[in-house]
C-alpha atoms as one frame of an Amber mdcrd trajectory, in Angstrom:
protein
  -1.819   1.532  34.273  -2.686  -0.111  37.617  -5.593  -2.416  38.414  -6.837
   0.267  40.805  -7.042   2.744  37.920  -9.197   0.264  35.999 -11.448  -0.430
  38.972 -11.267  -4.232  38.623  -8.701  -6.837  39.671  -9.948  -9.358  37.091
 -11.807  -9.530  33.805 -15.503 -10.269  34.350 -18.464 -10.952  32.084 -19.461
  -7.286  32.047 -16.277  -6.469  30.149 -17.683  -8.391  27.185 -21.241  -7.115
  27.441 -20.974  -4.282  24.945 -21.993  -1.795  27.605 -20.190   0.761  29.743
 -17.715  -1.749  31.168 -16.726  -2.825  27.675 -16.323   0.781  26.583 -14.181
   1.517  29.641 -11.952  -1.506  28.949 -11.518  -0.513  25.316 -10.929   3.175
  25.997  -8.504   2.737  28.885  -6.523  -0.249  27.618  -7.043  -0.993  23.915
  -7.462   2.465  22.375  -4.965   4.066  24.726  -2.336   1.407  23.978  -2.788
   1.112  20.211  -3.524   4.786  19.565  -3.500   5.359  15.764  -5.748   7.114
  13.204  -7.333   3.868  12.004  -8.331   2.564  15.429  -9.263   5.965  16.788
 -12.231   6.106  14.412 -13.858   3.549  16.772 -15.794   2.176  13.828 -16.931
  -1.391  13.120 -13.865  -1.763  10.904 -11.127   0.180   9.138 -10.676   1.334
   5.561  -7.184   0.975   4.124  -5.635   1.690   0.739  -3.173  -0.652  -0.934
  -1.934  -0.728  -4.516  -1.233  -4.013  -6.290  -1.462  -7.523  -4.882  -2.149
  -7.974  -1.181  -1.432 -10.977   1.032  -3.804 -11.803   3.884  -3.237 -14.384
   6.606  -5.158 -15.215   9.769  -4.150 -17.271  12.783  -5.485 -18.125  16.245
  -3.313 -18.544  19.322  -4.177 -20.830  22.220  -0.707 -21.471  23.669  -0.451
 -22.792  27.213   1.054 -21.407  29.396   0.218 -17.879  28.237   3.489 -16.552
  29.682   6.609 -18.510  28.806  10.368 -18.049  28.647  11.100 -15.662  25.821
   7.605 -14.284  25.306   3.869 -14.556  25.866   0.704 -15.213  23.896   0.389
 -11.549  22.884   3.832 -11.201  21.366   3.392 -14.600  19.716   0.084 -13.530
  18.140   1.782 -10.586  16.439   4.951 -12.345  15.320   3.120 -15.436  14.128
   0.802 -13.571  11.775   3.447 -11.059  10.672   5.626 -13.995   9.665   2.779
 -15.765   7.859   2.226 -12.684   5.705   5.972 -12.373   5.115   6.160 -16.020
   3.999   3.825 -15.026   1.152   6.479 -12.597  -0.037   4.589  -9.602   1.324
   5.371  -6.686   3.614   2.922  -6.824   6.568   1.505  -3.435   7.546  -1.819
  -3.978   9.333  -3.263  -6.445  11.843  -6.719  -7.129  13.208  -6.785  -8.283
  16.824  -9.508 -10.313  18.561  -9.559 -11.588  22.151 -11.602 -14.347  23.742
 -10.981 -13.878  27.470 -12.047 -16.153  30.295 -13.841 -14.531  33.203 -11.407
 -14.203  36.106  -8.250 -13.498  34.105  -6.223 -11.085  36.248  -6.471  -7.588
  34.800  -2.729  -7.249  35.343  -2.127 -10.200  32.983  -4.443  -8.737  30.357
  -2.606  -5.404  30.473   0.772  -7.170  30.182  -0.428  -9.068  27.119  -1.846
  -5.963  25.446   1.374  -4.074  26.158   3.474  -6.854  24.650   1.258  -6.835
  21.543   1.918  -3.113  21.118   5.663  -3.578  21.585   5.847  -6.479  19.110
   3.734  -4.592  16.564   6.009  -1.549  16.799   9.111  -3.691  16.300   7.549
  -5.395  13.258   6.320  -2.098  11.807   2.619  -3.007  11.806  -0.467  -1.245
  13.152  -3.489  -2.729  14.923  -6.417  -1.257  12.979  -9.494  -3.223  14.070
 -10.465  -5.876  16.586 -12.921  -7.459  18.979 -13.117  -8.558  22.620 -15.356
 -11.303  23.997 -15.551 -12.700  27.530 -16.672 -16.267  28.322 -17.749 -17.701
  31.671 -15.209 -19.043  34.120 -14.311 -22.599  33.124 -15.541 -22.155  29.521
 -12.156 -20.970  28.233  -8.549 -21.148  29.390  -7.411 -17.658  30.396  -7.175
 -16.037  26.946  -7.229 -16.904  23.238  -6.177 -14.440  20.524  -6.874 -14.210
  16.797  -4.894 -11.938  14.492  -5.265 -11.306  10.763  -2.457  -9.666   8.838
  -2.472  -7.616   5.631   0.512  -6.698   3.486   1.483  -5.650  -0.011   3.261
  -8.339  -2.034   6.870  -7.500  -2.877   7.228  -6.608  -6.588  10.003  -9.200
  -7.011   8.192 -12.000  -5.163   7.212 -15.120  -7.084   6.598 -17.440  -4.178
   5.070 -20.832  -4.946   5.887 -24.546  -4.655   5.401 -24.630  -8.443   8.682
 -22.714  -8.781  10.748 -25.402  -7.043  13.096 -27.434  -9.255  15.512 -30.321
  -8.763  18.799 -28.934  -7.479  17.197 -26.108  -5.504  18.833 -25.609  -2.111
  17.080 -25.621   1.261  18.308 -22.982   3.706  17.111 -22.668   7.285  17.446
 -19.369   9.126  18.334 -20.653  12.596  18.285 -23.393  15.252  15.260 -25.696
  15.374  12.850 -26.707  18.163  13.484 -23.816  20.560   9.899 -22.596  20.875
   8.386 -26.027  21.396  10.898 -26.979  24.052  10.512 -23.629  25.847   6.764
 -24.282  26.110   7.171 -27.902  27.186   9.653 -26.943  29.926   6.832 -24.980
  31.600   3.866 -27.200  30.749   1.973 -28.610  33.754   3.116 -32.150  34.475
   6.198 -31.883  32.267   8.156 -29.064  33.899  11.917 -29.412  33.894  14.801
 -27.079  34.703  15.888 -25.263  31.571  17.080 -21.916  30.269  15.620 -22.590
  26.806  13.692 -19.572  25.508  11.159 -19.350  22.714  12.593 -18.052  19.448
   9.458 -15.986  18.735  10.391 -12.946  16.659   9.376 -11.100  13.522  11.080
 -12.124  10.267   9.507  -9.679   7.820  12.505  -7.376   7.386  14.831 -10.306
   6.672  12.406 -11.652   4.065  12.177  -8.223   2.446  15.984  -7.946   2.267
  16.209 -11.349   0.576  13.578 -10.464  -1.997  15.276  -7.130  -2.685  18.561
  -8.922  -3.334  17.485 -12.123  -5.081  13.951 -11.643  -6.388  12.576 -14.636
  -8.295  15.619 -16.737  -7.370  13.773 -17.179  -4.052  11.228 -19.872  -4.838
   9.562 -20.334  -1.460   9.466 -19.256   2.167   7.832 -21.411   4.821   7.808
 -21.075   8.607   7.990 -24.457  10.368   5.578 -23.833  13.232   3.303 -26.728
  14.258   4.766 -29.984  12.923   8.222 -28.462  12.618  10.728 -28.693   9.785
   9.882 -32.323   9.039   6.239 -31.567   8.268   7.111 -28.603   6.027   9.600
 -30.597   3.981   7.386 -33.685   3.768   4.552 -31.553   2.404   6.853 -29.910
  -0.157   8.228 -33.239  -1.341   4.686 -34.489  -1.850   3.477 -31.274  -3.537
   6.419 -31.045  -5.955   6.767 -34.778  -6.715  10.472 -34.375  -5.964  12.705
 -35.943  -3.360  14.540 -34.068  -0.628  18.010 -34.942   0.595  19.002 -33.587
   4.026  22.317 -33.512   5.885  21.812 -34.139   9.596  25.166 -32.571  10.458
  24.012 -29.259   8.947  20.770 -28.899  10.912  21.335 -26.272  13.635  20.286
 -27.559  17.055  21.374 -26.218  20.439  22.740 -28.819  22.849  20.221 -28.007
  25.588  17.323 -28.300  23.151  18.667 -31.610  21.847  18.937 -32.919  25.422
  15.384 -31.819  26.252  14.039 -33.513  23.123  15.845 -36.718  24.048  14.429
 -36.662  27.590  10.872 -36.261  26.270  11.339 -38.682  23.368  10.738 -36.010
  20.740  12.346 -35.630  17.329  13.485 -31.968  17.103  12.529 -31.898  13.425
   8.868 -32.261  14.452   8.963 -29.619  17.208   7.374 -26.200  16.605   9.374
 -23.081  15.828   8.242 -19.439  15.925  11.319 -17.461  14.899  12.862 -19.259
  11.931  11.936 -20.069   8.344  12.945 -22.404   5.568  13.630 -20.891   2.166
  14.027 -22.736  -1.128  16.386 -20.993  -3.538  18.049 -21.552  -6.902  21.376
 -23.338  -6.537  23.275 -20.527  -8.251  22.429 -18.014  -5.504  22.406 -20.352
  -2.491  25.836 -19.316  -1.182  25.021 -15.625  -1.548  21.638 -16.086   0.177
  23.285 -17.879   3.080  25.958 -15.176   3.331  23.372 -12.374   3.441  21.325
 -14.206   6.046  24.326 -14.789   8.295  24.952 -11.038   8.355  21.372 -10.307
   9.459  20.537 -10.061  13.169  17.635 -12.519  12.792  19.632 -15.315  11.153
  23.334 -15.436  12.124  23.218 -19.255  12.126  21.563 -19.664   8.724  22.778
 -22.737   6.863  21.975 -24.899   3.859  20.563 -28.199   5.131  19.779 -30.009
   1.872  18.416 -29.920  -1.638  15.634 -31.130  -3.903  16.370 -34.097  -6.143
  14.732 -36.298  -8.762  15.801 -39.310  -6.718  13.269 -40.904  -4.325  10.275
 -38.739  -5.433   7.943 -37.549  -2.643  10.348 -38.791   0.031  12.577 -36.900
   2.469  15.823 -38.762   3.174  18.165 -37.771   5.993  21.884 -38.535   5.661
  22.826 -39.185   9.267  25.885 -38.225  11.287  27.187 -41.818  11.204  26.851
 -42.117   7.432  23.536 -43.938   7.232  20.211 -42.861   5.783  16.733 -42.660
   7.260  13.337 -41.596   6.034  11.814 -38.455   7.502   8.100 -39.189   7.516
   5.180 -36.795   8.012   3.932 -36.375  11.572   0.739 -38.249  12.403  -1.558
 -36.671  14.984  -0.631 -34.077  17.591   2.830 -34.233  19.139   2.694 -31.077
  21.232  -0.829 -29.698  21.776  -1.425 -25.959  22.263   2.116 -25.020  21.351
   1.126 -21.761  19.640
């Protein structure tokens, strides 16, 4: 669909007025793109049926820039919430979608974002079933913000909770760390640097479902290390479980270019955001089989065990370094990388 077809080169305040311009925007972009029986009712909401337990997760996306290597804010808004629902041990099926758009956003950019949302939703197997669009005055926002809420039925074999974690449980990560954060920083105003690093944003729900099918309650936890990275996730788990965590630095997957970028910016890759990997805590007796299954899956060919829970040094995460030493991995204080997702 061209800007000429829409009649406007940019989003303006009238598109959020609730009047004819809003209706035209919704009919010709939103409803046409996300065409499905739920949304086509054009009601204030949607009615869905689900048996058993349901997981619900909501997230807001304010990433800057809105287009980045490997994705954009629209794709990220789908994958991020799909993955949050999956981390609960559930199969995401439905999303709500809300936009806050700044007056003056090029209509072409809005259409690209909406199209990418549709594509990401189709790949993840979810439907957009309700939503909202608001427009704020020029200078009162920053191009576009998106909120998504996901709904999914909990897997019958899922028993996901930090309470399930025991000493000896293994920590497996699904792929290389810090890719999303470094992709964003390489294009951030004032920090740009030459790089081919791409965001790892992707959906992980099918991988999670395969693991639960195969290992059930031997999977004690899933967690996606977005803001705050792997270090924040593990520090929180050590504190919540009153157990220690022992990590092997040599096992943590990290691409050379990402490592170099982190060093240039003075960032610890363990604190950098990720959008396409997760950490799973599993019983020791199935750890090798879990890792083997993950390595065969397209989303996690570089899955690896990076450590374990221990009764030693309770509530502390200890890294065994490449040179044979040890160091504490402490929780992140404050904001390291603002507006990363």
